[in-house]
Tab-separated table of C-alpha atoms in Angstrom:
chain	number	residue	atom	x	y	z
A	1	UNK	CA	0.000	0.000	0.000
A	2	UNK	CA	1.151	3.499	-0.887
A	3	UNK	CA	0.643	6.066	1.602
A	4	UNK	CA	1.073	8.465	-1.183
A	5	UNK	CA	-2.478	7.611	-1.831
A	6	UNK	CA	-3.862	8.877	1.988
A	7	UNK	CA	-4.604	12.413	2.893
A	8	UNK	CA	-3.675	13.304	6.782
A	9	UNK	CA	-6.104	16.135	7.483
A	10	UNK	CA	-7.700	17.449	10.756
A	11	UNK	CA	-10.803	15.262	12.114
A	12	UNK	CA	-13.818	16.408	11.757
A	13	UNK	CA	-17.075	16.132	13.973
A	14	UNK	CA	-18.729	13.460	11.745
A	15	UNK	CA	-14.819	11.495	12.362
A	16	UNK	CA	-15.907	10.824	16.290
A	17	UNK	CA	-17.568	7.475	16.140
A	18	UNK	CA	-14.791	6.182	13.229
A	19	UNK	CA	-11.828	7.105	15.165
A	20	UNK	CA	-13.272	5.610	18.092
A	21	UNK	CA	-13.867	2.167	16.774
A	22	UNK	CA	-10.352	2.557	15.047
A	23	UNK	CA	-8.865	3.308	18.348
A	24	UNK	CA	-10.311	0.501	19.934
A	25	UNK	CA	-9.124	-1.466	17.018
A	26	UNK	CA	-5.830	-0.130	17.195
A	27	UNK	CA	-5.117	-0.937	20.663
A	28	UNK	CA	-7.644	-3.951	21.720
A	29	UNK	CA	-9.270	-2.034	24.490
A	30	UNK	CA	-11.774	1.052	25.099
A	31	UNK	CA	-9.412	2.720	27.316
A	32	UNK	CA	-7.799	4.666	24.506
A	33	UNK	CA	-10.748	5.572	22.397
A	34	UNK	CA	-12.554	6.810	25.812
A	35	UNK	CA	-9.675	9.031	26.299
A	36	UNK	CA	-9.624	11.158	23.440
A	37	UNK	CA	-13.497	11.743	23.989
A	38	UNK	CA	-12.767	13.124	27.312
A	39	UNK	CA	-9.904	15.064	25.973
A	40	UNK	CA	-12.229	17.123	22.893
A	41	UNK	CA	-13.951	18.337	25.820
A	42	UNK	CA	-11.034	19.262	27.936
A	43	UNK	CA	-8.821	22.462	27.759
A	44	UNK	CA	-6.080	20.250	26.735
A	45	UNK	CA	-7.845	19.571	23.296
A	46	UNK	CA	-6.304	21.517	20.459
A	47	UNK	CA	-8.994	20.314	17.096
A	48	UNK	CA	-5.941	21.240	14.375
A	49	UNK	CA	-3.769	18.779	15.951
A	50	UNK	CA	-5.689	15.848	16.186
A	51	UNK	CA	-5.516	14.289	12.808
A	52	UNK	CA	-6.463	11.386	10.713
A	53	UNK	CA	-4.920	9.413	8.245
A	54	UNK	CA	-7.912	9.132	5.755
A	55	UNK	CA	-7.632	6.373	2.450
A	56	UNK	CA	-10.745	6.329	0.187
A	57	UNK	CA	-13.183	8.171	2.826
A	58	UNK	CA	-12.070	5.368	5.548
A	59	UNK	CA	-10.269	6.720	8.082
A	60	UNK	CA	-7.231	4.042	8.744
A	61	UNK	CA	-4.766	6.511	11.394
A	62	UNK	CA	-5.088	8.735	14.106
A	63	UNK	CA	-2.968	11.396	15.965
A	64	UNK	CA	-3.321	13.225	18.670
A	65	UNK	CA	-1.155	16.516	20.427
A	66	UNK	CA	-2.532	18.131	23.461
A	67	UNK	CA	-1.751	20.601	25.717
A	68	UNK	CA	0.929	19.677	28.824
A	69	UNK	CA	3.548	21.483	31.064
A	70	UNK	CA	6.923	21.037	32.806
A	71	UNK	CA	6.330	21.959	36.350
A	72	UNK	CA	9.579	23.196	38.003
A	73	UNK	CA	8.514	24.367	41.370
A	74	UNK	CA	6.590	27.628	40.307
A	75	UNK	CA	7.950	27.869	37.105
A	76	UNK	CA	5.749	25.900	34.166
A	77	UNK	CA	6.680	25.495	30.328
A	78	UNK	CA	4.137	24.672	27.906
A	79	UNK	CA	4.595	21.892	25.450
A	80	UNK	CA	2.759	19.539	23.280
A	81	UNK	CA	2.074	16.048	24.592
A	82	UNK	CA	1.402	12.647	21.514
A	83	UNK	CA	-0.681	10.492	22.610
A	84	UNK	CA	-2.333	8.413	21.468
A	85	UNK	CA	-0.895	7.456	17.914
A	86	UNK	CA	-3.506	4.876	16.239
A	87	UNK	CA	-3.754	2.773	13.407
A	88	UNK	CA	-5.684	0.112	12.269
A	89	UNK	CA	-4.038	-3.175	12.474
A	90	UNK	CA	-4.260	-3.955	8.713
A	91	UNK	CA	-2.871	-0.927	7.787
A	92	UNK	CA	-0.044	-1.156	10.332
A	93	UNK	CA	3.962	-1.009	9.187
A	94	UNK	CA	2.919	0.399	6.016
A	95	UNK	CA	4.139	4.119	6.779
A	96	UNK	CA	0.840	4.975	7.975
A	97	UNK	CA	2.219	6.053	11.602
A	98	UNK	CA	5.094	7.447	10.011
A	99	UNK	CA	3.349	9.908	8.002
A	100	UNK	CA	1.091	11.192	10.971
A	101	UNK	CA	3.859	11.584	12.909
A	102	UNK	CA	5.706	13.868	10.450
A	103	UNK	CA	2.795	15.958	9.385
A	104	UNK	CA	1.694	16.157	13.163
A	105	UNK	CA	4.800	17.311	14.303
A	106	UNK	CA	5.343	19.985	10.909
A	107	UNK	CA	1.516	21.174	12.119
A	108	UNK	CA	2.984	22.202	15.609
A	109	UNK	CA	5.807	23.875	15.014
A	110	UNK	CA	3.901	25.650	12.436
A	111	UNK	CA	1.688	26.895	14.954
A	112	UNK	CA	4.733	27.848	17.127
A	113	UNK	CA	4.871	24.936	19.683
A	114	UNK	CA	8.023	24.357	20.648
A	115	UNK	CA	8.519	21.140	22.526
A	116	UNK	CA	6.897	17.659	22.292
A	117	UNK	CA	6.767	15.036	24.775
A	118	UNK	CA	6.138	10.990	23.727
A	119	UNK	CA	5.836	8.085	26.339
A	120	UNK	CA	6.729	5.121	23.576
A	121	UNK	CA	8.894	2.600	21.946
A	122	UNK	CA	12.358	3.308	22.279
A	123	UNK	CA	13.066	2.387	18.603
A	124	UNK	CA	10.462	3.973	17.088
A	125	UNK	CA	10.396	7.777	17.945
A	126	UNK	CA	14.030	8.514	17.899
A	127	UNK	CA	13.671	8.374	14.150
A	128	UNK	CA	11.598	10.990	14.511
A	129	UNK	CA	14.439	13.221	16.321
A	130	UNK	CA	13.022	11.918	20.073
A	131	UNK	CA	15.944	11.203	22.822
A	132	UNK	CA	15.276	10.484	26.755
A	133	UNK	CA	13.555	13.658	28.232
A	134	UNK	CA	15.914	12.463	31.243
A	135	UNK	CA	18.584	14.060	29.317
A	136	UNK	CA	17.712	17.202	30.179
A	137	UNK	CA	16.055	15.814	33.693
A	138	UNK	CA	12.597	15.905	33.020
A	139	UNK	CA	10.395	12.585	34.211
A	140	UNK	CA	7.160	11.254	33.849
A	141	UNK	CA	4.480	11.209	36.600
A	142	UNK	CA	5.321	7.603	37.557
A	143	UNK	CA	8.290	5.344	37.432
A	144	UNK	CA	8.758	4.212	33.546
A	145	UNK	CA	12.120	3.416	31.857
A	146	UNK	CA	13.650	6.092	31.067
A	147	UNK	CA	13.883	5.338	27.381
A	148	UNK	CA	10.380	5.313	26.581
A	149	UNK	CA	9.811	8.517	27.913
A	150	UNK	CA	10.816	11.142	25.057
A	151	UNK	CA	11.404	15.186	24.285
A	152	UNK	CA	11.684	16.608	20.663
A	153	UNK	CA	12.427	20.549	20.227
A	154	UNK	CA	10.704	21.898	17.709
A	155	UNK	CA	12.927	25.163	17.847
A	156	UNK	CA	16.476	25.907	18.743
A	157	UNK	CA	17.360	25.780	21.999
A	158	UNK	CA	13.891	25.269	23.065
A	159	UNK	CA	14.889	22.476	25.739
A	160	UNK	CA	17.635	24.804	27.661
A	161	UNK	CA	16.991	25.701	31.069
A	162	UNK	CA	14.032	23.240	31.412
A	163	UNK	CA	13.684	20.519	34.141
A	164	UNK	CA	10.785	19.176	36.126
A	165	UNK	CA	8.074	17.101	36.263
A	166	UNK	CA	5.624	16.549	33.315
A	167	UNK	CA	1.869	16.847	34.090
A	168	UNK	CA	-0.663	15.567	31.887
A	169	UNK	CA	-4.620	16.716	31.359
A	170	UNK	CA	-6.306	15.024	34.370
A	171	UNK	CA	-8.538	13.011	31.619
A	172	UNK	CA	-4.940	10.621	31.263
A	173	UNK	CA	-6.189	9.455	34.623
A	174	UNK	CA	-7.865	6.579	33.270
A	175	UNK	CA	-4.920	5.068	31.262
A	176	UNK	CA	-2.952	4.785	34.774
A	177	UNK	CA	-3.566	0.744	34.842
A	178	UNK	CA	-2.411	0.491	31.459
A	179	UNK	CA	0.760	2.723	32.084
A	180	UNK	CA	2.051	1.254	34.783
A	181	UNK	CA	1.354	-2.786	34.103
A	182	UNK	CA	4.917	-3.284	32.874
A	183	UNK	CA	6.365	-2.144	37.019
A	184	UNK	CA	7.123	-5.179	38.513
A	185	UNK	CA	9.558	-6.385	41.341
A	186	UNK	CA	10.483	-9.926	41.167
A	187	UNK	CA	11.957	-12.204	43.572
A	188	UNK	CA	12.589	-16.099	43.696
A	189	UNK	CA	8.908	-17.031	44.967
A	190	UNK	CA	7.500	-13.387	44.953
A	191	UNK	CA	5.889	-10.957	42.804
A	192	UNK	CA	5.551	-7.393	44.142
A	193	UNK	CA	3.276	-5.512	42.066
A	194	UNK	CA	2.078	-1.586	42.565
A	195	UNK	CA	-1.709	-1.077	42.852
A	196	UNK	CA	-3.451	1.983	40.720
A	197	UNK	CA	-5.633	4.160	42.032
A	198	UNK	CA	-8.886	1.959	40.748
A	199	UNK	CA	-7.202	-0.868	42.182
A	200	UNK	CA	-6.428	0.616	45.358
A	201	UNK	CA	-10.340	0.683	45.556
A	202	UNK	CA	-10.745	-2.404	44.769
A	203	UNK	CA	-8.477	-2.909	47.034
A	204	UNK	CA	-10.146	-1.380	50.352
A	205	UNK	CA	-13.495	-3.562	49.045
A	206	UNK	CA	-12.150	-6.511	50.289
A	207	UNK	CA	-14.684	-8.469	47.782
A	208	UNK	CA	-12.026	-10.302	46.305
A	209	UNK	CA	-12.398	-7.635	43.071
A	210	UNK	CA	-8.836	-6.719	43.349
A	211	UNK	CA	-7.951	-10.450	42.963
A	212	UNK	CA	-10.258	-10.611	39.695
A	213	UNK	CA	-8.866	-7.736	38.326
A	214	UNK	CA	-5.165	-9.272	38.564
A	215	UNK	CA	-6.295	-12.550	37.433
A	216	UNK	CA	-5.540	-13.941	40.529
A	217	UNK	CA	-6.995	-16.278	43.104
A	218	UNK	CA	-9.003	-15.075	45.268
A	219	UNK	CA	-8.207	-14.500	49.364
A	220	UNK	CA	-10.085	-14.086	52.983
A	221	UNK	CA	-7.560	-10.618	53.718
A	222	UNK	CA	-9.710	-7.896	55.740
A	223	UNK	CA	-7.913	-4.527	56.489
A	224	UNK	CA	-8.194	-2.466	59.684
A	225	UNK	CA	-10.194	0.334	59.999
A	226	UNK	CA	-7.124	2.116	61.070
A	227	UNK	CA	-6.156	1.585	57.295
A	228	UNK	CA	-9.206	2.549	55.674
A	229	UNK	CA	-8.905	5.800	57.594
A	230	UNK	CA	-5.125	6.118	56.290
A	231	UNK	CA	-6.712	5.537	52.365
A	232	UNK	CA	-8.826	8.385	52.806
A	233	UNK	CA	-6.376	10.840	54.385
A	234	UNK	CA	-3.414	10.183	53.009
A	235	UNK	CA	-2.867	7.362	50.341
A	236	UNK	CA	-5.544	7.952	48.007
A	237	UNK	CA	-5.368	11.659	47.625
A	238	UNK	CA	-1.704	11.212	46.815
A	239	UNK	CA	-2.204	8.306	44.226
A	240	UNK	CA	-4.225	10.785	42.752
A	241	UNK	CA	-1.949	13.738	42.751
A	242	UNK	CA	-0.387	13.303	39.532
A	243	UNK	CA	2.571	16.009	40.723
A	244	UNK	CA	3.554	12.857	42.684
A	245	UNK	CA	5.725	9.625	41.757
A	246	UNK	CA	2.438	7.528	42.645
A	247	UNK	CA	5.210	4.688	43.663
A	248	UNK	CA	6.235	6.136	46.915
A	249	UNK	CA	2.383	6.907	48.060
A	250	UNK	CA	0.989	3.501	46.788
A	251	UNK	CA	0.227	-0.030	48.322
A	252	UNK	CA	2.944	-2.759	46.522
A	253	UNK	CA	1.296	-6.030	47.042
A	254	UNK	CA	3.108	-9.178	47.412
A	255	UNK	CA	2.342	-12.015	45.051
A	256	UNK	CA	3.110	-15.387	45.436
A	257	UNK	CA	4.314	-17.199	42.504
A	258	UNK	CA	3.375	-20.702	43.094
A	259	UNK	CA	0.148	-20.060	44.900
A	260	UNK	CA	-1.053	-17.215	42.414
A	261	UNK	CA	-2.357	-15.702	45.324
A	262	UNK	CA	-1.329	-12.490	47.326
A	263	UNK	CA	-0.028	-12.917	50.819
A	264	UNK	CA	1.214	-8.802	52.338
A	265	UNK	CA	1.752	-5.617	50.724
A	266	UNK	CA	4.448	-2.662	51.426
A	267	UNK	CA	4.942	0.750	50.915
A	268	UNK	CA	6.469	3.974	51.233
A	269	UNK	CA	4.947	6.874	53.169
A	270	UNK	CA	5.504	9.642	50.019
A	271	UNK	CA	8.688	10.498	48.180
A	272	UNK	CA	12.173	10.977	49.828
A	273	UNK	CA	11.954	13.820	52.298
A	274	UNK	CA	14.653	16.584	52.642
A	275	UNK	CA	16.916	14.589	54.355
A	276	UNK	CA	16.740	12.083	51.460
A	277	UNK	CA	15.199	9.630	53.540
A	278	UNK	CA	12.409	6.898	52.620
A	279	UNK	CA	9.928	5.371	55.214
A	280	UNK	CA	8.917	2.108	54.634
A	281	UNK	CA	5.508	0.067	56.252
A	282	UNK	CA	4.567	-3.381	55.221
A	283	UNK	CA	2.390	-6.500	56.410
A	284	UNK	CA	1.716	-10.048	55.863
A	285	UNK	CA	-1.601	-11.559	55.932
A	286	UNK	CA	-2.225	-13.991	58.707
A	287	UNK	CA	-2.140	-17.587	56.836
A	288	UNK	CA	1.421	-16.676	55.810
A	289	UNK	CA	3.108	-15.143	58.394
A	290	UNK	CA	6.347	-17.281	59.438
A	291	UNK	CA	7.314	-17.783	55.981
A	292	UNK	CA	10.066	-15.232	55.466
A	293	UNK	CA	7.600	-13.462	52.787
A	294	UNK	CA	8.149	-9.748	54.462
A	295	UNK	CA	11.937	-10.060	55.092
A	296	UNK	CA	11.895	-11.117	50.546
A	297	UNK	CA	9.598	-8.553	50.164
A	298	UNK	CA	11.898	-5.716	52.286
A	299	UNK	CA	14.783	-7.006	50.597
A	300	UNK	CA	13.351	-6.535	47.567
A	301	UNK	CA	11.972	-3.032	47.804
A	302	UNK	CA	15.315	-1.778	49.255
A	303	UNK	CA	16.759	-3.209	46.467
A	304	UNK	CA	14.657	-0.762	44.619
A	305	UNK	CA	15.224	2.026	46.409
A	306	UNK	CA	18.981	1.952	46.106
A	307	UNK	CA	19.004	2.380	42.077
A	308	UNK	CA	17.150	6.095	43.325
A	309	UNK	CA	20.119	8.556	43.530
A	310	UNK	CA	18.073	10.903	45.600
A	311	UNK	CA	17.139	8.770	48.042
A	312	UNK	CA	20.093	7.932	50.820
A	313	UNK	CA	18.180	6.151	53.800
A	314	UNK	CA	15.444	3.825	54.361
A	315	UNK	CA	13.949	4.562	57.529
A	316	UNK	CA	10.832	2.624	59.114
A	317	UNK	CA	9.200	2.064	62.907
A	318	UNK	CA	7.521	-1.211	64.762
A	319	UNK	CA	5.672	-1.571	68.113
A	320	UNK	CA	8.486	-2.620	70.847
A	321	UNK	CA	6.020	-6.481	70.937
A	322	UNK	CA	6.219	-7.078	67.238
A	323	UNK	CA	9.135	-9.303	67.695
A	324	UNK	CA	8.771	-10.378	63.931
A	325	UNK	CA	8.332	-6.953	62.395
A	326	UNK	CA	11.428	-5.930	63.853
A	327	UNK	CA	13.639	-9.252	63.112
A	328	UNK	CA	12.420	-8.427	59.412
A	329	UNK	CA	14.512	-4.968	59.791
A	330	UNK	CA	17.104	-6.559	61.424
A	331	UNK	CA	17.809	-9.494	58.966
A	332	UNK	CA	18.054	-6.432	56.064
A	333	UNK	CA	20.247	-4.291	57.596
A	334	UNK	CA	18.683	-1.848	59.495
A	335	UNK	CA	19.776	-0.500	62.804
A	336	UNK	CA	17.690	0.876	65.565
A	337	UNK	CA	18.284	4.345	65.849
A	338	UNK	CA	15.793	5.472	68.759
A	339	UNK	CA	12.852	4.763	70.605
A	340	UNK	CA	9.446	6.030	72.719
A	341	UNK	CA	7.428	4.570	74.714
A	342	UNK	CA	5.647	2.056	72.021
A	343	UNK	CA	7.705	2.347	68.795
A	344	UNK	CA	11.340	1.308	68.166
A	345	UNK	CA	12.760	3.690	65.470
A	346	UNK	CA	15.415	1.955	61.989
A	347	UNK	CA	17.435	3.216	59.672
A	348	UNK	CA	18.978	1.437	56.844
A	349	UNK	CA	21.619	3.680	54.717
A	350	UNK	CA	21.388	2.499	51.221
A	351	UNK	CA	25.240	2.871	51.095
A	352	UNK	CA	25.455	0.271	53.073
């Protein structure tokens, strides 16, 4: 197939329904398609950049730009955010994506946008003149490889004196399962997996929809009302925030391999405070206590941690009875570094 013979042009009103069953084509799930419906009605949504490759009146491609910004602090830059890039899977590696990607990218710097952001295929957008946005120290919202997550100036010097955070229209919400899938932590019987916000709900349900969801088998775990108190304070309002790495403010939960089922969870209270310090809090379910799962799930998280430059302790605190909690600590590493009248205080430099 030529793509001399399609015409990329901006979609139209009367394109909605087509590029919304080519979307879903395109990728093998609603999410997508749902997403750049919410978007057209968003302040992100900019109509001459979201285009469509069109071949005798069907519409076989899709691109869309939309409004982001680097958040520095108070300082904010503008830029142009693709996603999603669509096209029908028996049109694929013909050139089609190729060609909206050029005439998308020729559209916005006509218009005078200057930088362009791309969480993709490492092998795929560099052709296109895309390098690691951690070049220049700019990250995604959440943990990804830093590979996949790309910048493109679209004007001289347009990248200098830029670093930050990149924040995304709200409406990107919903693709936060399918973003973060890939983020895994694996040990020799465990699994540790972060939850998403929708999970997390799931999660606090208890109904065994969390299981479903992971395609795993379902469990009797209850949580403490003490917990449910700590979602709704703390850990789902900064899942949510998307100006935090939702890593450090989520529930991990811990997987077993052979049993398919999961047996604890762990997490970090928020990112690395001033002092570059991490606190940790974990748990294992009753049935599988006495089984070394928390001190290979610690292990495993510091582990983590370490490969974070900016973080330079792990720090975490147990009641003075919970003999176990605190032999978990003890068998990674960490030292007590203070007490009160309940709580023995750890540290664990990840020099060490």
């Amino acid at each position: 197939m030529k793509t001399s013979s399609i015409i990329i042009r901006p979609e139209r009103n009367d394109d909605h329904a087509k590029i919304s069953r080519l979307i879903n084509l395109a990728f093998g799930r609603l999410d997508e398609a749902e997403l750049v419906d919410r978007l057209r009605n968003s302040h992100a949504f900019i109509p001459s950049l979201s285009l469509v490759a069109v071949q005798e009146n069907e519409i076989v491609g899709q691109i869309l730009f939309t409004h982001i910004k680097i958040v520095n602090g108070k300082q904010e830059t503008s830029a142009l955010g693709l996603a999603p890039l669509s096209v029908l899977p028996v049109f694929q590696n013909q050139g089609v994506g190729k060609r909206l990607v050029q005439e998308g990218l020729q559209k916005a710097a006509a218009s005078g946008h200057k930088l362009v952001f791309v969480l993709g295929h490492e092998l795929y957008y560099p052709k296109f003149g895309f390098l690691p946005a951690d070049k220049w120290h700019i990250k995604f919202p959440i943990d990804v490889p830093y590979q996949n997550f790309m910048a493109l100036a679209l004007a001289p010097e347009a990248l200098q004196n830029i670093s930050g955070m990149v924040q995304y229209a709200p409406e990107f919400n919903i693709l936060s399962p399918k973003v973060t899938t890939g983020i895994t932590i694996e040990t020799e019987r465990l699994i540790l997996k972060p939850l998403t916000y929708d999970q997390l709900v799931k999660y606090v349900q208890c109904d065994n929809s969390l299981e479903s969801d992971l395609n795993l088998n379902k469990s009797s775990r209850m949580i403490s009302a003490d917990l449910k108190a700590a979602f709704e304070e703390t850990i789902f309002p900064n899942v949510a925030d998307k100006t935090k790495n939702y890593l450090f403010c989520t529930i991990w939960t811990a997987i077993s391999k052979t049993e398919n089922i999961m047996v604890g969870d762990i997490c970090m209270y928020g990112e690395p405070n001033e002092k570059g310090e991490v606190e940790i809090g974990y748990g294992v379910y009753d049935e599988y206590q006495n089984k070394g799962f928390m001190s290979e799930v610690v292990a495993a998280m510091i582990k983590w941690i370490t490969k974070r430059p900016n973080i330079k302790s792990a720090i975490a605190s147990t009641e003075k009875g919970n003999i176990p909690s605190y032999k978990v600590l003890e068998k990674n590493g960490f030292i007590k570094i203070g007490e009160t009248d309940s709580l023995l205080h750890w540290r664990l430099s990840t020099d060490c």
